[in-house]
Amino acid sequence: MQLLVRALTGVLAAGVLAGASTPGVESAGASRRGTNMQAQERIDWKPCPQDPSAECGTLRLPVDWARPSAEQFDLAVARRKAAEPGRRVGVLLVNPGGPGESGVNFAVGRATSYISADIQERFDIIGFDPRGVGGSSPVKCSTKLLAQRPSPYPRNQAEFDQLAEYNRTLREDCRRHSGPVFDHADTLSVVRDMDAIRRTLGEKKINYFGHSYGTLMGEQYAEQYGDRIRSMALTANIDHSLGTREFLVSSAATAEDSFRQFVQWCDRTSSCALHGRDVTAVWDNLLARADRGEIRDPKSPDQILTAHAIALAAFAEFYGPDRDELATHLAALDAQTPREPQEPQQPQARTSQGTGPETTAEPFHAVFCQDWRFRPKNYPEFARLTEAELRAAPHMRGTPRVHAAVAGCVGLPNDVNNPQHRLRITDAPKILMLHSLHDPANNYAWATNVHRQTRGTTVLVPYEGAGHSVYGRSDCTRDAVDDYLTELKIPSAGSRCAPAAED
């Protein structure tokens, strides 16, 4: 799959209380001592309900590694044993990204189709749900309160204050429904959980494959436990040293780049539903019509589509990229018979309908706002950030997903568990990085910046095509990862993977 599932609804999730808890970056020795104190001795493996050919279990771990004798939680883990035990290399921990995606579901349900047969034959594939996600004490929030979320695009100080107050209210609601894990859902805590898995499995060293947000777990594991890594492959890399403006602007720029790639593809591809037309003009006119309330959802004709909703849907299609599907969708929207326009409205808080569940799993901001110190202080600052986004992405109108992520941290405490910093990897072996030049979500510059910070440790192989997922894009990308994981074969300096034919 695209390791990172393209459903984008999870980005508008809970806020976070980042208070007196785990410090941002401890020494490796301190974190190792904490891990060794409390890691459970064994996992009671049983056939997974979803697929008995895989094994599932839980690992009892401290909520706060700084207080290992206090509250504990159960970390959900899954395993697919090496298909050829006589050729077994070791364990391969995997994380598909997010934050908020289930590593258990990936290992049980998607690994067999995504990961090559050679890797499945030679490694025990270990998936885990990071704390706060899936089966690992998931962060839950009131469904009714989530439905009342205000717009992430405040127009003045009063609306900015409303957003901040909502985020604080939601934080307290999510803490109440989720328990103590909510305050310790940061990636640095996950890294300690990963080392507890290693110890419990009796492995001196692990192999790791991480995608997108899973690369942050890998990077920070390498900081803390570099000498406990045999191999580590990271795709669609996260740069955890960015400030708020850099993060937003670089995210907007790469979304805009993916839009340009779509336009160029449509110009040269006769099967594109918009081929032969000025695609940029069609797009801009479509968003302008949406601003006037003239575009309706084809699946729900009574519902008006906003320009933001159209841009977000296009952004999701860039992940594949699924350009044929996007072009067909845009052509259908553009061809709609004009109806009486409705008065354009600022997106308002949603209202809860029916008698749905009391709570909804919403881990995104519980993780994100503990990993990043993104806290715009007031409306003028937030407006300047939004204006910078728009300059970087005039057609995509900024970066719809990341903008919402940052907006979800407005009004929360400045102290975070795992603040940004430059990577400091000292003991790790060579780490393989792959990244698409035209990734719609994670700017290629993020990978080059991480590589600069860790030049003696990392090897970066660019994929010269598009899309967010990298491993399965071509034989070149797949072979680079497989040869490295199995034989520790490092690509030569300057290695690159050409774009696939569909790019």
mmCIF file with all atom_site columns, N, CA, C and O in Angstrom, residues 26-36 224-225:
data_model
loop_
_atom_site.group_PDB
_atom_site.id
_atom_site.type_symbol
_atom_site.label_atom_id
_atom_site.label_alt_id
_atom_site.label_comp_id
_atom_site.label_asym_id
_atom_site.label_entity_id
_atom_site.label_seq_id
_atom_site.pdbx_PDB_ins_code
_atom_site.Cartn_x
_atom_site.Cartn_y
_atom_site.Cartn_z
_atom_site.occupancy
_atom_site.B_iso_or_equiv
_atom_site.pdbx_formal_charge
_atom_site.auth_seq_id
_atom_site.auth_comp_id
_atom_site.auth_asym_id
_atom_site.auth_atom_id
_atom_site.pdbx_PDB_model_num
ATOM 1  N N  . GLU A 1 26  ? 16.777 12.759 26.189 1.00 0.00 ? 26  GLU A N  1
ATOM 2  C CA . GLU A 1 26  ? 17.642 12.299 27.263 1.00 0.00 ? 26  GLU A CA 1
ATOM 3  C C  . GLU A 1 26  ? 18.898 11.692 26.681 1.00 0.00 ? 26  GLU A C  1
ATOM 4  O O  . GLU A 1 26  ? 18.973 11.372 25.501 1.00 0.00 ? 26  GLU A O  1
ATOM 5  N N  . SER A 1 27  ? 19.866 11.492 27.515 1.00 0.00 ? 27  SER A N  1
ATOM 6  C CA . SER A 1 27  ? 21.028 10.752 27.069 1.00 0.00 ? 27  SER A CA 1
ATOM 7  C C  . SER A 1 27  ? 20.629 9.328  26.765 1.00 0.00 ? 27  SER A C  1
ATOM 8  O O  . SER A 1 27  ? 19.663 8.800  27.295 1.00 0.00 ? 27  SER A O  1
ATOM 9  N N  . ALA A 1 28  ? 21.370 8.689  25.839 1.00 0.00 ? 28  ALA A N  1
ATOM 10 C CA . ALA A 1 28  ? 21.055 7.310  25.497 1.00 0.00 ? 28  ALA A CA 1
ATOM 11 C C  . ALA A 1 28  ? 21.122 6.420  26.722 1.00 0.00 ? 28  ALA A C  1
ATOM 12 O O  . ALA A 1 28  ? 20.304 5.528  26.915 1.00 0.00 ? 28  ALA A O  1
ATOM 13 N N  . GLY A 1 29  ? 22.094 6.645  27.575 1.00 0.00 ? 29  GLY A N  1
ATOM 14 C CA . GLY A 1 29  ? 22.235 5.802  28.754 1.00 0.00 ? 29  GLY A CA 1
ATOM 15 C C  . GLY A 1 29  ? 21.034 5.873  29.662 1.00 0.00 ? 29  GLY A C  1
ATOM 16 O O  . GLY A 1 29  ? 20.550 4.862  30.160 1.00 0.00 ? 29  GLY A O  1
ATOM 17 N N  . ALA A 1 30  ? 20.503 7.091  29.874 1.00 0.00 ? 30  ALA A N  1
ATOM 18 C CA . ALA A 1 30  ? 19.356 7.242  30.762 1.00 0.00 ? 30  ALA A CA 1
ATOM 19 C C  . ALA A 1 30  ? 18.152 6.520  30.207 1.00 0.00 ? 30  ALA A C  1
ATOM 20 O O  . ALA A 1 30  ? 17.434 5.810  30.910 1.00 0.00 ? 30  ALA A O  1
ATOM 21 N N  . SER A 1 31  ? 17.885 6.682  28.889 1.00 0.00 ? 31  SER A N  1
ATOM 22 C CA . SER A 1 31  ? 16.710 6.040  28.328 1.00 0.00 ? 31  SER A CA 1
ATOM 23 C C  . SER A 1 31  ? 16.884 4.533  28.299 1.00 0.00 ? 31  SER A C  1
ATOM 24 O O  . SER A 1 31  ? 15.943 3.788  28.464 1.00 0.00 ? 31  SER A O  1
ATOM 25 N N  . ARG A 1 32  ? 18.103 4.059  28.084 1.00 0.00 ? 32  ARG A N  1
ATOM 26 C CA . ARG A 1 32  ? 18.331 2.619  28.076 1.00 0.00 ? 32  ARG A CA 1
ATOM 27 C C  . ARG A 1 32  ? 18.079 2.026  29.452 1.00 0.00 ? 32  ARG A C  1
ATOM 28 O O  . ARG A 1 32  ? 17.494 0.959  29.593 1.00 0.00 ? 32  ARG A O  1
ATOM 29 N N  . ARG A 1 33  ? 18.520 2.725  30.476 1.00 0.00 ? 33  ARG A N  1
ATOM 30 C CA . ARG A 1 33  ? 18.291 2.204  31.822 1.00 0.00 ? 33  ARG A CA 1
ATOM 31 C C  . ARG A 1 33  ? 16.796 2.091  32.096 1.00 0.00 ? 33  ARG A C  1
ATOM 32 O O  . ARG A 1 33  ? 16.325 1.108  32.654 1.00 0.00 ? 33  ARG A O  1
ATOM 33 N N  . GLY A 1 34  ? 16.013 3.133  31.639 1.00 0.00 ? 34  GLY A N  1
ATOM 34 C CA . GLY A 1 34  ? 14.576 3.082  31.843 1.00 0.00 ? 34  GLY A CA 1
ATOM 35 C C  . GLY A 1 34  ? 13.956 1.906  31.116 1.00 0.00 ? 34  GLY A C  1
ATOM 36 O O  . GLY A 1 34  ? 13.101 1.205  31.630 1.00 0.00 ? 34  GLY A O  1
ATOM 37 N N  . THR A 1 35  ? 14.385 1.646  29.886 1.00 0.00 ? 35  THR A N  1
ATOM 38 C CA . THR A 1 35  ? 13.832 0.542  29.124 1.00 0.00 ? 35  THR A CA 1
ATOM 39 C C  . THR A 1 35  ? 14.126 -0.778 29.795 1.00 0.00 ? 35  THR A C  1
ATOM 40 O O  . THR A 1 35  ? 13.269 -1.636 29.946 1.00 0.00 ? 35  THR A O  1
ATOM 41 N N  . ASN A 1 36  ? 15.337 -0.981 30.235 1.00 0.00 ? 36  ASN A N  1
ATOM 42 C CA . ASN A 1 36  ? 15.716 -2.260 30.803 1.00 0.00 ? 36  ASN A CA 1
ATOM 43 C C  . ASN A 1 36  ? 15.014 -2.541 32.118 1.00 0.00 ? 36  ASN A C  1
ATOM 44 O O  . ASN A 1 36  ? 14.838 -3.686 32.503 1.00 0.00 ? 36  ASN A O  1
ATOM 45 N N  . GLN A 1 224 ? 19.014 7.383  20.078 1.00 0.00 ? 224 GLN A N  1
ATOM 46 C CA . GLN A 1 224 ? 19.006 6.836  21.424 1.00 0.00 ? 224 GLN A CA 1
ATOM 47 C C  . GLN A 1 224 ? 19.698 5.480  21.524 1.00 0.00 ? 224 GLN A C  1
ATOM 48 O O  . GLN A 1 224 ? 20.367 5.192  22.511 1.00 0.00 ? 224 GLN A O  1
ATOM 49 N N  . TYR A 1 225 ? 19.528 4.653  20.488 1.00 0.00 ? 225 TYR A N  1
ATOM 50 C CA . TYR A 1 225 ? 19.994 3.260  20.566 1.00 0.00 ? 225 TYR A CA 1
ATOM 51 C C  . TYR A 1 225 ? 20.705 2.835  19.292 1.00 0.00 ? 225 TYR A C  1
ATOM 52 O O  . TYR A 1 225 ? 20.482 1.743  18.769 1.00 0.00 ? 225 TYR A O  1
#
